[in-house]
PDB file of C-alpha atoms in Angstrom:
ATOM      1  CA  MET A 205     -36.895  -6.435 197.299  1.00  0.00           C
ATOM      2  CA  VAL A 206     -37.087  -8.200 200.618  1.00  0.00           C
ATOM      3  CA  LEU A 207     -39.104  -6.431 203.301  1.00  0.00           C
ATOM      4  CA  VAL A 208     -38.071  -7.011 206.890  1.00  0.00           C
ATOM      5  CA  ALA A 209     -39.598  -5.983 210.196  1.00  0.00           C
ATOM      6  CA  ARG A 210     -38.225  -3.002 212.037  1.00  0.00           C
ATOM      7  CA  TRP A 211     -36.703  -5.272 214.665  1.00  0.00           C
ATOM      8  CA  TYR A 212     -33.865  -5.788 212.218  1.00  0.00           C
ATOM      9  CA  ASP A 213     -32.630  -2.317 213.126  1.00  0.00           C
ATOM     10  CA  ASP A 214     -29.082  -1.407 213.991  1.00  0.00           C
ATOM     11  CA  MET A 215     -29.603  -1.658 217.747  1.00  0.00           C
ATOM     12  CA  ILE A 216     -30.595  -5.302 217.624  1.00  0.00           C
ATOM     13  CA  LYS A 217     -27.849  -6.155 215.180  1.00  0.00           C
ATOM     14  CA  ARG A 218     -25.301  -4.444 217.422  1.00  0.00           C
ATOM     15  CA  GLN A 219     -26.572  -6.142 220.591  1.00  0.00           C
ATOM     16  CA  THR A 220     -26.519  -9.529 218.906  1.00  0.00           C
ATOM     17  CA  LEU A 221     -22.975  -8.979 217.730  1.00  0.00           C
ATOM     18  CA  LEU A 222     -21.852  -8.185 221.263  1.00  0.00           C
ATOM     19  CA  ALA A 223     -23.283 -11.501 222.434  1.00  0.00           C
ATOM     20  CA  VAL A 224     -21.685 -13.615 219.732  1.00  0.00           C
ATOM     21  CA  GLY A 225     -18.543 -11.593 219.141  1.00  0.00           C
ATOM     22  CA  ALA A 226     -16.343 -13.713 221.369  1.00  0.00           C
ATOM     23  CA  LEU A 227     -17.476 -16.892 219.637  1.00  0.00           C
ATOM     24  CA  LEU A 228     -17.052 -15.498 216.161  1.00  0.00           C
ATOM     25  CA  ALA A 229     -13.698 -13.862 216.782  1.00  0.00           C
ATOM     26  CA  LEU A 230     -11.023 -15.719 214.878  1.00  0.00           C
ATOM     27  CA  PRO A 231      -7.429 -14.758 214.197  1.00  0.00           C
ATOM     28  CA  PHE A 232      -7.452 -12.302 211.309  1.00  0.00           C
ATOM     29  CA  ALA A 233      -4.485 -12.980 209.047  1.00  0.00           C
ATOM     30  CA  LEU A 234      -3.800  -9.571 207.561  1.00  0.00           C
ATOM     31  CA  ALA A 235      -2.078  -9.305 204.214  1.00  0.00           C
ATOM     32  CA  PRO A 236       1.572  -8.139 204.388  1.00  0.00           C
ATOM     33  CA  TRP A 237       0.611  -4.652 203.204  1.00  0.00           C
ATOM     34  CA  VAL A 238      -1.653  -4.060 206.209  1.00  0.00           C
ATOM     35  CA  ALA A 239      -0.113  -3.198 209.565  1.00  0.00           C
ATOM     36  CA  ARG A 240      -2.248  -3.690 212.671  1.00  0.00           C
ATOM     37  CA  PRO A 241      -0.282  -3.907 215.940  1.00  0.00           C
ATOM     38  CA  ALA A 242      -1.704  -6.321 218.487  1.00  0.00           C
ATOM     39  CA  GLY A 243      -3.859  -4.565 221.051  1.00  0.00           C
ATOM     40  CA  ALA A 244      -3.792  -1.240 219.213  1.00  0.00           C
ATOM     41  CA  ALA A 245      -6.582   0.728 217.602  1.00  0.00           C
ATOM     42  CA  PRO A 246      -7.311  -0.192 213.976  1.00  0.00           C
ATOM     43  CA  ALA A 247      -4.389   0.840 211.795  1.00  0.00           C
ATOM     44  CA  ALA A 248      -4.880   3.256 208.926  1.00  0.00           C
ATOM     45  CA  ILE A 249      -4.418   1.851 205.457  1.00  0.00           C
ATOM     46  CA  VAL A 250      -3.536   4.667 203.088  1.00  0.00           C
ATOM     47  CA  ALA A 251      -3.454   4.211 199.333  1.00  0.00           C
ATOM     48  CA  PRO A 252       0.355   4.468 198.848  1.00  0.00           C
ATOM     49  CA  VAL A 253       0.877   1.574 201.275  1.00  0.00           C
ATOM     50  CA  PHE A 254      -0.913  -0.906 199.032  1.00  0.00           C
ATOM     51  CA  ALA A 255       1.209  -3.593 197.412  1.00  0.00           C
ATOM     52  CA  THR A 256       2.045  -2.668 193.839  1.00  0.00           C
ATOM     53  CA  HIS A 257       0.547  -5.860 192.386  1.00  0.00           C
ATOM     54  CA  HIS A 258      -2.920  -4.971 193.719  1.00  0.00           C
ATOM     55  CA  ALA A 259      -5.408  -2.462 192.461  1.00  0.00           C
ATOM     56  CA  THR A 260      -7.760  -1.361 195.199  1.00  0.00           C
ATOM     57  CA  ALA A 261     -11.196   0.167 195.624  1.00  0.00           C
ATOM     58  CA  VAL A 262     -12.909   1.441 198.771  1.00  0.00           C
ATOM     59  CA  LEU A 263     -16.696   1.572 198.639  1.00  0.00           C
ATOM     60  CA  ALA A 264     -19.439   2.196 201.208  1.00  0.00           C
ATOM     61  CA  GLY A 265     -23.106   1.326 200.879  1.00  0.00           C
ATOM     62  CA  GLY A 266     -24.909  -0.060 203.908  1.00  0.00           C
ATOM     63  CA  CYS A 267     -23.853  -2.904 206.163  1.00  0.00           C
ATOM     64  CA  PHE A 268     -20.381  -4.051 205.163  1.00  0.00           C
ATOM     65  CA  TRP A 269     -21.301  -7.727 205.562  1.00  0.00           C
ATOM     66  CA  GLY A 270     -23.362  -7.672 202.388  1.00  0.00           C
ATOM     67  CA  LEU A 271     -20.893  -5.567 200.420  1.00  0.00           C
ATOM     68  CA  GLU A 272     -18.105  -7.980 201.246  1.00  0.00           C
ATOM     69  CA  ASP A 273     -20.168 -11.025 200.298  1.00  0.00           C
ATOM     70  CA  VAL A 274     -21.075  -9.595 196.894  1.00  0.00           C
ATOM     71  CA  PHE A 275     -17.607  -8.439 195.848  1.00  0.00           C
ATOM     72  CA  ALA A 276     -15.840 -11.543 197.175  1.00  0.00           C
ATOM     73  CA  LYS A 277     -17.704 -13.607 194.581  1.00  0.00           C
ATOM     74  CA  LEU A 278     -16.301 -11.710 191.597  1.00  0.00           C
ATOM     75  CA  ARG A 279     -13.643 -13.149 189.342  1.00  0.00           C
ATOM     76  CA  GLY A 280     -10.492 -11.067 189.629  1.00  0.00           C
ATOM     77  CA  VAL A 281     -11.151  -9.941 193.197  1.00  0.00           C
ATOM     78  CA  ASP A 282      -8.272 -11.184 195.344  1.00  0.00           C
ATOM     79  CA  ASP A 283      -9.515 -10.116 198.760  1.00  0.00           C
ATOM     80  CA  VAL A 284     -12.206  -8.050 200.467  1.00  0.00           C
ATOM     81  CA  THR A 285     -11.684  -6.495 203.899  1.00  0.00           C
ATOM     82  CA  VAL A 286     -14.428  -4.758 205.870  1.00  0.00           C
ATOM     83  CA  GLY A 287     -13.720  -1.603 207.842  1.00  0.00           C
ATOM     84  CA  TYR A 288     -14.411   2.079 208.309  1.00  0.00           C
ATOM     85  CA  SER A 289     -13.630   5.124 206.149  1.00  0.00           C
ATOM     86  CA  GLY A 290     -14.278   8.834 206.542  1.00  0.00           C
ATOM     87  CA  GLY A 291     -13.444   9.351 210.203  1.00  0.00           C
ATOM     88  CA  THR A 292     -10.451   9.205 212.519  1.00  0.00           C
ATOM     89  CA  ARG A 293      -8.444   6.305 213.847  1.00  0.00           C
ATOM     90  CA  GLU A 294      -9.403   7.011 217.463  1.00  0.00           C
ATOM     91  CA  THR A 295     -13.100   6.296 216.898  1.00  0.00           C
ATOM     92  CA  ALA A 296     -12.759   3.533 214.281  1.00  0.00           C
ATOM     93  CA  ASN A 297     -14.476   0.755 216.214  1.00  0.00           C
ATOM     94  CA  TYR A 298     -17.899  -0.777 215.710  1.00  0.00           C
ATOM     95  CA  GLU A 299     -19.549   0.434 218.888  1.00  0.00           C
ATOM     96  CA  THR A 300     -18.480   4.044 218.386  1.00  0.00           C
ATOM     97  CA  VAL A 301     -19.089   4.118 214.638  1.00  0.00           C
ATOM     98  CA  SER A 302     -22.595   2.749 215.252  1.00  0.00           C
ATOM     99  CA  SER A 303     -23.485   5.945 217.090  1.00  0.00           C
ATOM    100  CA  GLY A 304     -23.512   7.689 213.704  1.00  0.00           C
ATOM    101  CA  ARG A 305     -21.471  10.571 215.079  1.00  0.00           C
ATOM    102  CA  THR A 306     -17.898   9.663 214.068  1.00  0.00           C
ATOM    103  CA  GLY A 307     -18.014  10.543 210.365  1.00  0.00           C
ATOM    104  CA  HIS A 308     -17.128   6.974 209.336  1.00  0.00           C
ATOM    105  CA  ALA A 309     -18.992   4.851 206.838  1.00  0.00           C
ATOM    106  CA  GLU A 310     -18.996   1.076 206.982  1.00  0.00           C
ATOM    107  CA  SER A 311     -16.835   0.258 203.958  1.00  0.00           C
ATOM    108  CA  VAL A 312     -15.049  -2.474 202.077  1.00  0.00           C
ATOM    109  CA  LEU A 313     -11.517  -2.481 200.763  1.00  0.00           C
ATOM    110  CA  ILE A 314     -11.452  -4.506 197.545  1.00  0.00           C
ATOM    111  CA  ALA A 315      -8.094  -5.768 196.279  1.00  0.00           C
ATOM    112  CA  TYR A 316      -8.433  -6.864 192.678  1.00  0.00           C
ATOM    113  CA  ASP A 317      -6.552  -7.742 189.497  1.00  0.00           C
ATOM    114  CA  PRO A 318      -7.307  -5.026 186.910  1.00  0.00           C
ATOM    115  CA  THR A 319      -6.409  -7.412 184.094  1.00  0.00           C
ATOM    116  CA  LYS A 320      -9.418  -9.528 185.102  1.00  0.00           C
ATOM    117  CA  ILE A 321     -11.921  -6.955 186.317  1.00  0.00           C
ATOM    118  CA  SER A 322     -11.917  -3.191 185.960  1.00  0.00           C
ATOM    119  CA  TYR A 323     -12.720  -0.465 188.467  1.00  0.00           C
ATOM    120  CA  ALA A 324     -15.596   0.597 186.245  1.00  0.00           C
ATOM    121  CA  ARG A 325     -17.023  -2.917 186.351  1.00  0.00           C
ATOM    122  CA  LEU A 326     -16.772  -2.948 190.157  1.00  0.00           C
ATOM    123  CA  LEU A 327     -18.797   0.254 190.122  1.00  0.00           C
ATOM    124  CA  ASP A 328     -21.403  -1.410 187.887  1.00  0.00           C
ATOM    125  CA  VAL A 329     -21.887  -4.082 190.558  1.00  0.00           C
ATOM    126  CA  PHE A 330     -21.808  -1.475 193.316  1.00  0.00           C
ATOM    127  CA  PHE A 331     -24.629   0.569 191.801  1.00  0.00           C
ATOM    128  CA  SER A 332     -26.822  -2.209 190.402  1.00  0.00           C
ATOM    129  CA  VAL A 333     -26.458  -5.027 192.945  1.00  0.00           C
ATOM    130  CA  ALA A 334     -24.608  -4.207 196.155  1.00  0.00           C
ATOM    131  CA  HIS A 335     -26.850  -1.428 197.445  1.00  0.00           C
ATOM    132  CA  ASP A 336     -29.464   1.211 196.634  1.00  0.00           C
ATOM    133  CA  PRO A 337     -27.546   4.383 195.733  1.00  0.00           C
ATOM    134  CA  THR A 338     -30.629   6.582 196.091  1.00  0.00           C
ATOM    135  CA  GLU A 339     -30.999   6.144 199.844  1.00  0.00           C
ATOM    136  CA  ILE A 340     -29.613   8.911 202.034  1.00  0.00           C
ATOM    137  CA  ASP A 341     -27.806   8.031 205.277  1.00  0.00           C
ATOM    138  CA  ARG A 342     -29.406   4.622 205.426  1.00  0.00           C
ATOM    139  CA  GLN A 343     -29.633   1.328 203.568  1.00  0.00           C
ATOM    140  CA  GLY A 344     -32.676  -0.874 203.898  1.00  0.00           C
ATOM    141  CA  PRO A 345     -33.296  -1.536 207.612  1.00  0.00           C
ATOM    142  CA  ASP A 346     -30.026   0.115 208.641  1.00  0.00           C
ATOM    143  CA  ASP A 347     -30.373   3.785 209.518  1.00  0.00           C
ATOM    144  CA  GLY A 348     -27.629   6.356 210.073  1.00  0.00           C
ATOM    145  CA  PRO A 349     -24.824   8.154 208.222  1.00  0.00           C
ATOM    146  CA  GLN A 350     -22.493   5.210 208.834  1.00  0.00           C
ATOM    147  CA  TYR A 351     -24.615   3.370 206.232  1.00  0.00           C
ATOM    148  CA  ARG A 352     -24.387   6.080 203.574  1.00  0.00           C
ATOM    149  CA  SER A 353     -23.470   5.467 199.958  1.00  0.00           C
ATOM    150  CA  GLU A 354     -19.962   6.727 199.200  1.00  0.00           C
ATOM    151  CA  ILE A 355     -17.041   6.098 196.878  1.00  0.00           C
ATOM    152  CA  PHE A 356     -13.623   6.837 198.347  1.00  0.00           C
ATOM    153  CA  TYR A 357     -11.258   7.409 195.443  1.00  0.00           C
ATOM    154  CA  ALA A 358      -7.510   6.808 195.676  1.00  0.00           C
ATOM    155  CA  ASN A 359      -6.502   8.708 192.542  1.00  0.00           C
ATOM    156  CA  ALA A 360      -7.779  10.976 189.780  1.00  0.00           C
ATOM    157  CA  ALA A 361      -8.726   8.069 187.532  1.00  0.00           C
ATOM    158  CA  GLN A 362     -11.007   6.560 190.180  1.00  0.00           C
ATOM    159  CA  LYS A 363     -12.611   9.933 190.819  1.00  0.00           C
ATOM    160  CA  ARG A 364     -13.247  10.358 187.094  1.00  0.00           C
ATOM    161  CA  ASP A 365     -14.693   6.851 186.729  1.00  0.00           C
ATOM    162  CA  ALA A 366     -16.978   7.362 189.725  1.00  0.00           C
ATOM    163  CA  GLN A 367     -18.350  10.642 188.400  1.00  0.00           C
ATOM    164  CA  THR A 368     -18.735   9.171 184.915  1.00  0.00           C
ATOM    165  CA  ALA A 369     -20.743   6.261 186.294  1.00  0.00           C
ATOM    166  CA  ILE A 370     -23.060   8.538 188.260  1.00  0.00           C
ATOM    167  CA  ASN A 371     -23.513  10.875 185.286  1.00  0.00           C
ATOM    168  CA  ALA A 372     -24.390   7.956 183.007  1.00  0.00           C
ATOM    169  CA  LEU A 373     -26.903   6.447 185.435  1.00  0.00           C
ATOM    170  CA  THR A 374     -28.496   9.858 185.927  1.00  0.00           C
ATOM    171  CA  ALA A 375     -28.722  10.534 182.190  1.00  0.00           C
ATOM    172  CA  GLN A 376     -30.226   7.105 181.584  1.00  0.00           C
ATOM    173  CA  LYS A 377     -32.741   7.657 184.415  1.00  0.00           C
ATOM    174  CA  THR A 378     -31.835   4.249 185.776  1.00  0.00           C
ATOM    175  CA  PHE A 379     -33.325   5.102 189.153  1.00  0.00           C
ATOM    176  CA  SER A 380     -36.585   6.861 189.921  1.00  0.00           C
ATOM    177  CA  ARG A 381     -34.892   8.970 192.609  1.00  0.00           C
ATOM    178  CA  PRO A 382     -31.652  11.003 192.461  1.00  0.00           C
ATOM    179  CA  ILE A 383     -28.407   9.154 193.180  1.00  0.00           C
ATOM    180  CA  ALA A 384     -27.191  10.073 196.660  1.00  0.00           C
ATOM    181  CA  THR A 385     -23.740   8.507 196.407  1.00  0.00           C
ATOM    182  CA  ARG A 386     -20.974  10.784 197.610  1.00  0.00           C
ATOM    183  CA  ILE A 387     -17.495  10.887 196.053  1.00  0.00           C
ATOM    184  CA  ALA A 388     -14.627  11.688 198.404  1.00  0.00           C
ATOM    185  CA  PRO A 389     -10.850  11.260 198.517  1.00  0.00           C
ATOM    186  CA  LEU A 390      -9.585   8.245 200.452  1.00  0.00           C
ATOM    187  CA  SER A 391      -7.635   9.480 203.455  1.00  0.00           C
ATOM    188  CA  ALA A 392      -7.559   6.214 205.379  1.00  0.00           C
ATOM    189  CA  PHE A 393      -9.268   2.860 205.752  1.00  0.00           C
ATOM    190  CA  TYR A 394      -9.512   1.283 209.198  1.00  0.00           C
ATOM    191  CA  VAL A 395      -9.805  -2.493 209.440  1.00  0.00           C
ATOM    192  CA  ALA A 396     -12.917  -3.618 211.335  1.00  0.00           C
ATOM    193  CA  GLU A 397     -12.956  -6.116 214.177  1.00  0.00           C
ATOM    194  CA  ALA A 398     -12.067  -9.718 213.348  1.00  0.00           C
ATOM    195  CA  TYR A 399     -15.554 -11.089 213.902  1.00  0.00           C
ATOM    196  CA  HIS A 400     -16.899  -8.851 211.107  1.00  0.00           C
ATOM    197  CA  GLN A 401     -14.503 -10.254 208.498  1.00  0.00           C
ATOM    198  CA  HIS A 402     -16.153 -12.774 206.116  1.00  0.00           C
ATOM    199  CA  PHE A 403     -19.232 -12.713 208.338  1.00  0.00           C
ATOM    200  CA  ALA A 404     -21.700 -13.891 205.685  1.00  0.00           C
ATOM    201  CA  GLU A 405     -19.424 -16.731 204.598  1.00  0.00           C
ATOM    202  CA  LYS A 406     -19.055 -17.934 208.194  1.00  0.00           C
ATOM    203  CA  ASN A 407     -22.708 -17.384 209.140  1.00  0.00           C
ATOM    204  CA  PRO A 408     -24.885 -18.108 206.087  1.00  0.00           C
ATOM    205  CA  THR A 409     -27.983 -18.883 208.195  1.00  0.00           C
ATOM    206  CA  TYR A 410     -27.771 -15.758 210.354  1.00  0.00           C
ATOM    207  CA  PRO A 411     -31.207 -14.065 210.021  1.00  0.00           C
ATOM    208  CA  TYR A 412     -29.851 -10.720 208.823  1.00  0.00           C
ATOM    209  CA  ILE A 413     -27.726 -12.459 206.168  1.00  0.00           C
ATOM    210  CA  VAL A 414     -30.665 -14.543 204.966  1.00  0.00           C
ATOM    211  CA  ALA A 415     -33.076 -11.607 204.811  1.00  0.00           C
ATOM    212  CA  ILE A 416     -30.876  -8.760 203.597  1.00  0.00           C
ATOM    213  CA  ASP A 417     -27.646 -10.004 202.022  1.00  0.00           C
ATOM    214  CA  ALA A 418     -28.412 -13.357 200.392  1.00  0.00           C
ATOM    215  CA  PRO A 419     -30.915 -11.754 197.976  1.00  0.00           C
ATOM    216  CA  LYS A 420     -28.160  -9.440 196.725  1.00  0.00           C
ATOM    217  CA  VAL A 421     -25.988 -12.437 195.892  1.00  0.00           C
ATOM    218  CA  ALA A 422     -28.916 -13.996 194.025  1.00  0.00           C
ATOM    219  CA  VAL A 423     -29.284 -10.819 191.962  1.00  0.00           C
ATOM    220  CA  LEU A 424     -25.537 -10.833 191.259  1.00  0.00           C
ATOM    221  CA  GLU A 425     -25.693 -14.415 190.015  1.00  0.00           C
ATOM    222  CA  ALA A 426     -28.636 -13.641 187.762  1.00  0.00           C
ATOM    223  CA  ARG A 427     -27.393 -10.317 186.401  1.00  0.00           C
ATOM    224  CA  PHE A 428     -23.645 -10.867 186.091  1.00  0.00           C
ATOM    225  CA  PRO A 429     -23.011 -14.619 185.690  1.00  0.00           C
ATOM    226  CA  ALA A 430     -19.929 -13.989 183.557  1.00  0.00           C
ATOM    227  CA  LEU A 431     -18.295 -12.033 186.393  1.00  0.00           C
ATOM    228  CA  LEU A 432     -18.529 -14.800 188.971  1.00  0.00           C
ATOM    229  CA  ARG A 433     -15.436 -16.601 190.119  1.00  0.00           C
ATOM    230  CA  SER A 434     -15.387 -20.374 189.698  1.00  0.00           C
ATOM    231  CA  GLY A 435     -17.372 -22.096 192.435  1.00  0.00           C
ATOM    232  CA  SER A 436     -19.253 -18.972 193.534  1.00  0.00           C
ATOM    233  CA  LYS A 437     -22.664 -20.216 192.441  1.00  0.00           C
TER     234      LYS A 437
END
């Protein structure tokens, strides 16, 4: 567990992003199954719109930079997009979501090949590596309901798998505190700003990435080496 000073709070992270946002902003080539009109608010991605050759998962658990970096390293994961789930399209932007009053959670949309990695296995990584599922409306140095732990299910099978995973972890007493992860239906996923996409990959020496997210990747490599895509280590 890496301990960081309180100055790594959400306000400083947000202010820093405003300063570097213009430099980090790069054209975001959206997959064909995602529509985002130029100049418009983030477009909703609803489960039925997904391309048929993809299976998808939407998970929330703290800052989406770290979630993306962990899941992008898994074999069978085709793409990871960061965004917002749980609120409305009108307020799905970083500045507004960061107020903690919009109902959104910072989330990742994981497109994966179910013949190579299962939804249940993604949940294994989610619970044991990507975040601490016992924290309520926060994650590490990040405080607020936008950092809550939540699984947004797209169908009955995902809902069942999510509840099964939580029940098993609870029965096994894997954690010393109760699991706080919520399970909710996926109504929409809103793509985050371009400068948030692949942030850890583009900025590996950024202090927040070094202190908070890189240790998660190290745990992933140690705990699930067989799940890593070629070249991830």
